[in-house]
Short mmCIF file of C-alpha atoms and ligand atoms in Angstrom, two decimals:
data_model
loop_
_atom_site.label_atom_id
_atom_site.label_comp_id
_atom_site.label_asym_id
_atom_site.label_seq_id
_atom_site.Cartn_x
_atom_site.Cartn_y
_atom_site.Cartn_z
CA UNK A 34 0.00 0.00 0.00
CA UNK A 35 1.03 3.64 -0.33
CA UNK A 36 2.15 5.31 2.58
CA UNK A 37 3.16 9.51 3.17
CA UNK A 38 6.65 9.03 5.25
CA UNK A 39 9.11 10.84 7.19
CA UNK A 40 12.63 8.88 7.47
CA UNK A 41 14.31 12.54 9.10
CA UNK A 42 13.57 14.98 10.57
CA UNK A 43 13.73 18.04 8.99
CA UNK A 44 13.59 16.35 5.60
CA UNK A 45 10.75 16.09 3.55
CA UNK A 46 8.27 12.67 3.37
CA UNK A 47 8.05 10.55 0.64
CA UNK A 48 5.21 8.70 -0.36
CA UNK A 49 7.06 5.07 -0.39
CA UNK A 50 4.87 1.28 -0.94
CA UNK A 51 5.04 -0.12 2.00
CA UNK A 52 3.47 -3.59 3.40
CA UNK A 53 -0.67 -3.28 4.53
CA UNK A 54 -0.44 -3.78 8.28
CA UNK A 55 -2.30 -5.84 10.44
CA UNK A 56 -4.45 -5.16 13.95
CA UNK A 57 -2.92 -6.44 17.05
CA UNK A 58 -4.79 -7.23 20.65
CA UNK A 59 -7.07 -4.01 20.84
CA UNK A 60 -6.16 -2.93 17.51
CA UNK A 61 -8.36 -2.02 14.71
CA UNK A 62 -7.32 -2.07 11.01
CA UNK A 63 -9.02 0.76 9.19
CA UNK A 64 -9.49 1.69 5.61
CA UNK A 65 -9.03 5.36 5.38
CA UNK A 66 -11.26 7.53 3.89
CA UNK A 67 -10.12 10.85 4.23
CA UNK A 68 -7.09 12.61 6.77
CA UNK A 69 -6.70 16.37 6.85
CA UNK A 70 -3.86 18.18 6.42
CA UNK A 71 -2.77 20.03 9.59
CA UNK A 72 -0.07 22.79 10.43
CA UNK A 73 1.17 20.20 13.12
CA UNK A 74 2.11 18.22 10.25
CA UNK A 75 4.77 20.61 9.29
CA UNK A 76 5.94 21.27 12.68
CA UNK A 77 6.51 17.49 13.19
CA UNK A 78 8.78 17.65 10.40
CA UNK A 79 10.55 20.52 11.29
CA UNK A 80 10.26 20.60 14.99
CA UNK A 81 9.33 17.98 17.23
CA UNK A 82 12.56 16.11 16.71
CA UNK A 83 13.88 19.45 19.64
CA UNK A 84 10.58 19.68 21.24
CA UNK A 85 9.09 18.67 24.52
CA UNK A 86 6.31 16.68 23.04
CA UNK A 87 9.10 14.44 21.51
CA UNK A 88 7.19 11.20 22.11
CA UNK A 89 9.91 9.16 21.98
CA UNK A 90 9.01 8.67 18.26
CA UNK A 91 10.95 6.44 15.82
CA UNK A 92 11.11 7.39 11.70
CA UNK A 93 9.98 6.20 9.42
CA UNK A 94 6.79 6.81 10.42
CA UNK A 95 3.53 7.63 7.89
CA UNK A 96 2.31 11.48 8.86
CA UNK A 97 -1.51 12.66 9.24
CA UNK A 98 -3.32 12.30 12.83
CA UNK A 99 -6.54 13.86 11.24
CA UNK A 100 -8.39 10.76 10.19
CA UNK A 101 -11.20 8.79 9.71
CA UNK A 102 -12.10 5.69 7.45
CA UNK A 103 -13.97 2.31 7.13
CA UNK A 104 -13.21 -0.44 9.78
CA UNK A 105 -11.58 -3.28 8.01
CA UNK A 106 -10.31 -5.78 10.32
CA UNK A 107 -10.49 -5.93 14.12
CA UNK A 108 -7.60 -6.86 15.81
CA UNK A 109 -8.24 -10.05 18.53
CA UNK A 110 -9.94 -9.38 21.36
CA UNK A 111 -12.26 -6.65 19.71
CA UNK A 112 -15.82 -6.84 19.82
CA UNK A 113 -18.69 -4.45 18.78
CA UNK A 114 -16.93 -3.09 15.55
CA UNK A 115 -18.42 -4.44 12.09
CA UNK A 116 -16.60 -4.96 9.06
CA UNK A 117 -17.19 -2.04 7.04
CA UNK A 118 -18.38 0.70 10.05
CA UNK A 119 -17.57 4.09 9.25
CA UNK A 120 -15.44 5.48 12.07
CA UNK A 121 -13.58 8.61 12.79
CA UNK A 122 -10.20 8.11 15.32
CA UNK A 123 -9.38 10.45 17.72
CA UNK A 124 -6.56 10.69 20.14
CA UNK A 125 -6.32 8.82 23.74
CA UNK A 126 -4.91 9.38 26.81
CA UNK A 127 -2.96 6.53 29.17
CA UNK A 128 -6.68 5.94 30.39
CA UNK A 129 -5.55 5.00 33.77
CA UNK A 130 -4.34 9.14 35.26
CA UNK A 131 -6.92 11.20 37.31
CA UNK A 132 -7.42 13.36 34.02
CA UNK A 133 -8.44 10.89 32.08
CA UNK A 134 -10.55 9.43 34.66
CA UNK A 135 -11.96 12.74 34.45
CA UNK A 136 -12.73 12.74 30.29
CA UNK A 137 -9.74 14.87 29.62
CA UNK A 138 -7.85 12.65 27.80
CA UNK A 139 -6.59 15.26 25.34
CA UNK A 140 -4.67 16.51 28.72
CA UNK A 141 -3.42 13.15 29.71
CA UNK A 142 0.69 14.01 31.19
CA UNK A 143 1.30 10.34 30.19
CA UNK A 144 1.29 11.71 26.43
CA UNK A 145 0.26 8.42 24.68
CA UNK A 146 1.52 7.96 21.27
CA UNK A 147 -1.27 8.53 18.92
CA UNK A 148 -2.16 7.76 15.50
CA UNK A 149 0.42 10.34 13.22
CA UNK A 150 2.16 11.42 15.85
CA UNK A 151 4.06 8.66 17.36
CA UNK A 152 1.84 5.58 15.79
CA UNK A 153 1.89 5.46 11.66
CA UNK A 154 -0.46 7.70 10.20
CA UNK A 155 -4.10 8.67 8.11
CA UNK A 156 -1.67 9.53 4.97
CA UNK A 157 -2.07 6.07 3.73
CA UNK A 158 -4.30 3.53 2.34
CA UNK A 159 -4.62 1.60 5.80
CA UNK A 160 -3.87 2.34 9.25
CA UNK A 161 -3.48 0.56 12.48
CA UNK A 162 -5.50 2.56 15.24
CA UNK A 163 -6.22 1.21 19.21
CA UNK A 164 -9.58 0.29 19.96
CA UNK A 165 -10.30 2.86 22.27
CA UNK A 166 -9.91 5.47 19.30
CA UNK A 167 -12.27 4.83 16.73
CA UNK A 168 -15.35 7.02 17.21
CA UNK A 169 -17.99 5.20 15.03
CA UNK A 170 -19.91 7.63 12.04
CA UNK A 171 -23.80 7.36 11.16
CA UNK A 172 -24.54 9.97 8.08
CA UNK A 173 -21.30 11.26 7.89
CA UNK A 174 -18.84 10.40 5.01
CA UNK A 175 -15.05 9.79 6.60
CA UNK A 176 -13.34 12.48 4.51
CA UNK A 177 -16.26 14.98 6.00
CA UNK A 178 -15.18 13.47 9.33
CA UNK A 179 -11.95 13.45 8.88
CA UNK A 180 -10.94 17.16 9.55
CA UNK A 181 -13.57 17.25 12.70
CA UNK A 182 -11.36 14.90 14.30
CA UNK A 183 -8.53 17.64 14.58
CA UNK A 184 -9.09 21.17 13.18
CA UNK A 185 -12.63 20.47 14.16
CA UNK A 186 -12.34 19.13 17.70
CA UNK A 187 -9.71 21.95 18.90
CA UNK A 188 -12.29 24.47 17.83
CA UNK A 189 -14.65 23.11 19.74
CA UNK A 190 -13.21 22.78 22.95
CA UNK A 191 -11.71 26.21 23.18
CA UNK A 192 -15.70 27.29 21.87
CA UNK A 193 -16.92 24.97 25.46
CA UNK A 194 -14.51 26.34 27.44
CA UNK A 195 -15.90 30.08 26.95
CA UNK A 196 -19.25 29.24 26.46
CA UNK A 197 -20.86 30.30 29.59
CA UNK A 198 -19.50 33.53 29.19
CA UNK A 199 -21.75 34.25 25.50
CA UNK A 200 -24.83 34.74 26.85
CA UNK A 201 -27.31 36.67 24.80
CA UNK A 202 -26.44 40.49 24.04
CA UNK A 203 -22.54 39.12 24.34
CA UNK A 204 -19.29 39.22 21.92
CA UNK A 205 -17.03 36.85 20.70
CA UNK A 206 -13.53 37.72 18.98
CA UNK A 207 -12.35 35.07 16.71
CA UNK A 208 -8.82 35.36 15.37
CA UNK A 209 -7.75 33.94 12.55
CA UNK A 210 -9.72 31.96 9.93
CA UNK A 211 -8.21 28.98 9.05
CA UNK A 212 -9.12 25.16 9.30
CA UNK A 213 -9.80 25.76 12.89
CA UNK A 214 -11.09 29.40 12.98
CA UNK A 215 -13.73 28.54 10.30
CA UNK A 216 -14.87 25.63 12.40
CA UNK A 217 -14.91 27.29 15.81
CA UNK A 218 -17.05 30.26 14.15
CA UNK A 219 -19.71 27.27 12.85
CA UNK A 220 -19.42 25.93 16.44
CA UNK A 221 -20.35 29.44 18.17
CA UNK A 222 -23.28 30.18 15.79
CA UNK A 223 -24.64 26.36 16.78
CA UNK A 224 -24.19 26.68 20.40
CA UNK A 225 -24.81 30.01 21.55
CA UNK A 226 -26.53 33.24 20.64
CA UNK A 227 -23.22 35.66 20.61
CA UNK A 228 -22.11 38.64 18.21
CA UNK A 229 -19.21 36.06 16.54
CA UNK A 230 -16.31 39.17 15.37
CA UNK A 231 -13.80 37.32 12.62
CA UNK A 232 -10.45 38.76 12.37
CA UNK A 233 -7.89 37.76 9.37
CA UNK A 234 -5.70 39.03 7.05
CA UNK A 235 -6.60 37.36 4.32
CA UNK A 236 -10.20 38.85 2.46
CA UNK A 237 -10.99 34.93 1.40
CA UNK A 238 -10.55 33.87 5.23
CA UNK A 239 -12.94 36.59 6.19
CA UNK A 240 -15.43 35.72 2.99
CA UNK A 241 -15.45 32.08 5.05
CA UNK A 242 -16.23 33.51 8.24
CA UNK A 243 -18.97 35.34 6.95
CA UNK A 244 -20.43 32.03 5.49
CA UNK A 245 -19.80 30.25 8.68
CA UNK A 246 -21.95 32.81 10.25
CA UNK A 247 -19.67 35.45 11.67
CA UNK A 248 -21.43 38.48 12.27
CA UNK A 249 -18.86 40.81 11.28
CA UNK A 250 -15.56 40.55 9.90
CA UNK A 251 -12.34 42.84 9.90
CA UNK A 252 -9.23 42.88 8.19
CA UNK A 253 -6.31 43.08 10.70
CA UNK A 254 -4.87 46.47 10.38
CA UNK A 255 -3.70 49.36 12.91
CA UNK A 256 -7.21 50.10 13.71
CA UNK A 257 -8.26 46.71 14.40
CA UNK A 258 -9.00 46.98 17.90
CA UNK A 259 -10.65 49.77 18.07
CA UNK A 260 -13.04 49.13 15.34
CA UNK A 261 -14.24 45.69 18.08
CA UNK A 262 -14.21 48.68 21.01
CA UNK A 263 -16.49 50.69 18.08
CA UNK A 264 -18.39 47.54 17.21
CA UNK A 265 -19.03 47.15 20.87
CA UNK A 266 -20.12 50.39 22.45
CA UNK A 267 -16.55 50.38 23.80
CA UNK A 268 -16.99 47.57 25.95
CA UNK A 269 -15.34 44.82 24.15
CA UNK A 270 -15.67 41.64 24.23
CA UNK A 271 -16.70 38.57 26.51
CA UNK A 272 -13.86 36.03 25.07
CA UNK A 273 -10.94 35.65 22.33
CA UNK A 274 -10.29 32.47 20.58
CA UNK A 275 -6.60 33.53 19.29
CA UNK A 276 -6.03 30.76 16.15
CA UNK A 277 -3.23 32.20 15.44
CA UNK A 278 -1.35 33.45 18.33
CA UNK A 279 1.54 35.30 17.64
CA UNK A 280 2.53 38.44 19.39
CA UNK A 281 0.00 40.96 17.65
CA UNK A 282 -2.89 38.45 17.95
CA UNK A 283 -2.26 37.98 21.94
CA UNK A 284 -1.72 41.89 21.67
CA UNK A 285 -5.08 42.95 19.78
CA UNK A 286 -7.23 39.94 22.10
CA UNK A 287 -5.60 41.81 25.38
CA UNK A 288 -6.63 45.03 23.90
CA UNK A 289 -10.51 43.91 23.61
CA UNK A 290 -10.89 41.74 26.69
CA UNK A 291 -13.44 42.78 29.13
CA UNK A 292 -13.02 42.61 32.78
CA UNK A 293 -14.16 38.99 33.87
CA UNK A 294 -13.58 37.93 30.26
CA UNK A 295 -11.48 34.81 28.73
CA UNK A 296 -8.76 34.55 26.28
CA UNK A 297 -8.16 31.12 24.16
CA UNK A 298 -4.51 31.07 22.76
CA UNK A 299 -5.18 27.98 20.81
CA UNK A 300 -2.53 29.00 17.92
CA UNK A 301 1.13 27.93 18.12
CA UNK A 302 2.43 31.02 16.92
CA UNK A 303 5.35 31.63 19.02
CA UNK A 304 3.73 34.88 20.56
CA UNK A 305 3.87 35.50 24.48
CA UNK A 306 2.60 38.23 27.06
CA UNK A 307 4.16 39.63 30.08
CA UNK A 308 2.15 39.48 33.41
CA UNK A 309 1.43 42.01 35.67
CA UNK A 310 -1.73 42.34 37.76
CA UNK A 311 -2.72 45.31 35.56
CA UNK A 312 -1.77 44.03 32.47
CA UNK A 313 -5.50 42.27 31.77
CA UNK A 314 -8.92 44.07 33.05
CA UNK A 315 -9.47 43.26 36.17
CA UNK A 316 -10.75 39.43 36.19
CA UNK A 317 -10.06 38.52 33.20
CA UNK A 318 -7.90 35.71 32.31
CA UNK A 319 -5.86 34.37 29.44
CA UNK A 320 -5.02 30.28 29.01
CA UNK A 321 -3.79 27.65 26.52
CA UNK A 322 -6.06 25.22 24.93
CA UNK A 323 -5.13 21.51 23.53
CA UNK A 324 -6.71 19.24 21.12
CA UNK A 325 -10.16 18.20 22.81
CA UNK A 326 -12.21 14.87 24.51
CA UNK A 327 -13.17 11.90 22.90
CA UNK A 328 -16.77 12.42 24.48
CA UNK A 329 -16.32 16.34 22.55
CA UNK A 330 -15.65 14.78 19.53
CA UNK A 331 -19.15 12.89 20.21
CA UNK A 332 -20.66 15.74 20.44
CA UNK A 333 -18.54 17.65 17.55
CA UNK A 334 -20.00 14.36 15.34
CA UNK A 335 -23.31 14.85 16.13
CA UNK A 336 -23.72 18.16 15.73
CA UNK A 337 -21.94 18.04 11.83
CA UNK A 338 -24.37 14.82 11.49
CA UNK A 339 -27.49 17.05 12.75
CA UNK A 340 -26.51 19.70 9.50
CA UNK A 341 -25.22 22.35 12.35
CA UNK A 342 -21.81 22.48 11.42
CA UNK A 343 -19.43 21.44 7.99
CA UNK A 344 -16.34 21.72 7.34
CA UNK A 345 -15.20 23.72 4.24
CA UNK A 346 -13.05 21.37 2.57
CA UNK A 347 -11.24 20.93 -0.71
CA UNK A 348 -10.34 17.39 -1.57
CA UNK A 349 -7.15 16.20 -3.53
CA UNK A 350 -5.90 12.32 -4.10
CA UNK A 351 -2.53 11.00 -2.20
CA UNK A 352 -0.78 11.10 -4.73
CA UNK A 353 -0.77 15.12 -4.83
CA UNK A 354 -0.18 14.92 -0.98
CA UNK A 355 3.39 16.70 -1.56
CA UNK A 356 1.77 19.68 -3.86
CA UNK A 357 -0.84 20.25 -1.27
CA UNK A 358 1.48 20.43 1.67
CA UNK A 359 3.43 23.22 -0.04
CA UNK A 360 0.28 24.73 -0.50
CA UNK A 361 -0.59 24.54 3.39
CA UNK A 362 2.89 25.81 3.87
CA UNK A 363 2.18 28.86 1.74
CA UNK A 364 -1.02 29.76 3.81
CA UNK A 365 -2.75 29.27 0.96
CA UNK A 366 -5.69 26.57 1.86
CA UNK A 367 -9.18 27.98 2.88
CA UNK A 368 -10.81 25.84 4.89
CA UNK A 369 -8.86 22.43 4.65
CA UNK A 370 -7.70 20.10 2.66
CA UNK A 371 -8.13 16.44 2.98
CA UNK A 372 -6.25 13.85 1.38
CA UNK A 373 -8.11 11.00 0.02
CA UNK A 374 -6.45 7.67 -1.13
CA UNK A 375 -6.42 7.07 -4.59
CA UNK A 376 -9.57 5.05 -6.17
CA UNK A 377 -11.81 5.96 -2.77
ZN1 ZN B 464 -3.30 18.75 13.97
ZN1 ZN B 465 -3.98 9.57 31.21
#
């Protein structure tokens, strides 16, 4: 089968034949259907071989953690899974820490190897996933799926973690409009009744907000922040989701935070901010977000299955997978992209 690998770091991954694998105890073979592209691709090329999050992970190994398929074989031992079930996979803790015990297995400290990131990869005609990751699919198509399972998920979580703060009559900034921006916008205009603000540089990024739902949408310039304070009787807003978060988004989302308000630096843009008790109106606070639950991807899945919420996405065939990756690289994807194997 073809298979999108990295054999260094730092070097790009070649799409190589390699042999179909099979399901072990608590292993499910899955056909794949679709796997999204994601930034954290790149950086696991270029990064994680110096980074914290270094999972102890040994190359070659196939890239893409964004995926869902068809189950094809269970591995022994597994029950309840039909041949041919649509599933999407998600990431899982140790399952045995208090925060999993807890559902918060995207914040599990054991960090778990997970499928693309540690374990081989969606980039490929077949991959080996563990039982406790495949989220089974009703209407949904996998490659729909697919990008919910990442991009989609993250969104969502930051979105829950604010969401008692957007009551009616409230504001929500969202920065940056990409394959997660686009998503958590969808996500806010499902769940709650809040003034959704879109901020990007890009006038296609904001043309997707506004058909996700955002009520208005700004081009980042100089005057940014004080067209929200304008937008919002000078008040500002409730909560930030920063998707980008680099120093001028952390800036602007400190600028426009209300006292008692919440910022969401869910971006890994390299961006920080000093601390001082008056740095922030009073009350307000500022945190990092990660990935999201398996029981929020539920709910993510049923949502996109009740119509509420799609991902915009633009479809190409493995065999392109190095052209599109340049193209992610370049900023240039609205929405995302999801690679499909060949003749699927
Ligand atoms: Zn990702
Ligand atoms: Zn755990």
């Amino acid at each position: 089968m073809k298979s999108y690998q990295l054999f260094n770091w730092k070097t790009k991954p070649r799409l190589v034949d390699v042999p179909q694998p099979t399901a072990g105890p608590n292993q499910v073979l899955v056909k794949v259907g679709g796997n999204g592209l994601c930034h954290s691709d790149l950086h696991a090329v270029d990064d994680l071989c110096c980074s914290p999050l270094h999972l102890d992970i040994e190359l070659p190994m196939t890239l893409g953690h964004e995926v869902a398929g068809w189950v094809e074989a269970p591995g022994p031992g597994v029950r309840g899974l039909e041949i041919g079930l649509p599933c999407a996979i998600t990431a899982v803790g140790c399952g045995q820490c208090v925060l999993c015990a807890q559902g918060w297995n995207n914040y599990c400290r054991s960090r778990a190897k997970q499928v693309g990131m540690g374990l081989d990869g969606g980039l490929s005609e077949y991959v080996v996933a563990p039982v406790g990751a495949i989220v089974p699919l009703h209407s949904l198509a996998p490659w729909q799926a697919a990008p919910l399972t990442d991009a989609g998920l993250s969104s969502y979580h930051a979105v829950k973690r604010v969401l008692p703060l957007l009551t009616p009559g409230s504001s929500v900034l969202v920065i940056g409009v990409g394959g997660l921006g686009h998503l958590a916008i969808a996500a806010l205009k499902a769940m709650c009744a809040a003034r959704v603000i879109a901020v990007d540089q890009r006038p296609q990024a904001l043309e997707l907000g506004i058909s996700m739902g955002a009520d208005l949408g700004m081009l980042t310039n100089d005057t940014t922040a004080q067209q929200i304070l304008d937008a919002t009787a000078g008040a500002g807003v409730q909560a930030v989701l920063d998707f980008v978060g680099v120093n001028s988004s952390i800036q602007l989302a400190r600028q426009v935070i209300r006292p008692l308000g919440h910022i969401v630096v869910v971006g890994r843009g390299g961006g920080s901010i000093d601390f001082t008790p008056r740095g922030l109106p009073y009350g307000a606070c500022i945190s990092s977000s990660f990935g999201g639950s398996k029981l929020e991807l539920m709910e993510l899945l049923a949502l996109a299955e009740a119509g509420r919420i799609a991902c915009r996405i633009e479809r190409h065939p493995l065999s392109q997978v190095d052209t599109v990756f340049d193209k992610l690289r370049r900023n240039e994807i609205i929405g995302r992209a999801v690679i499909v194997p060949d003749g699927h």
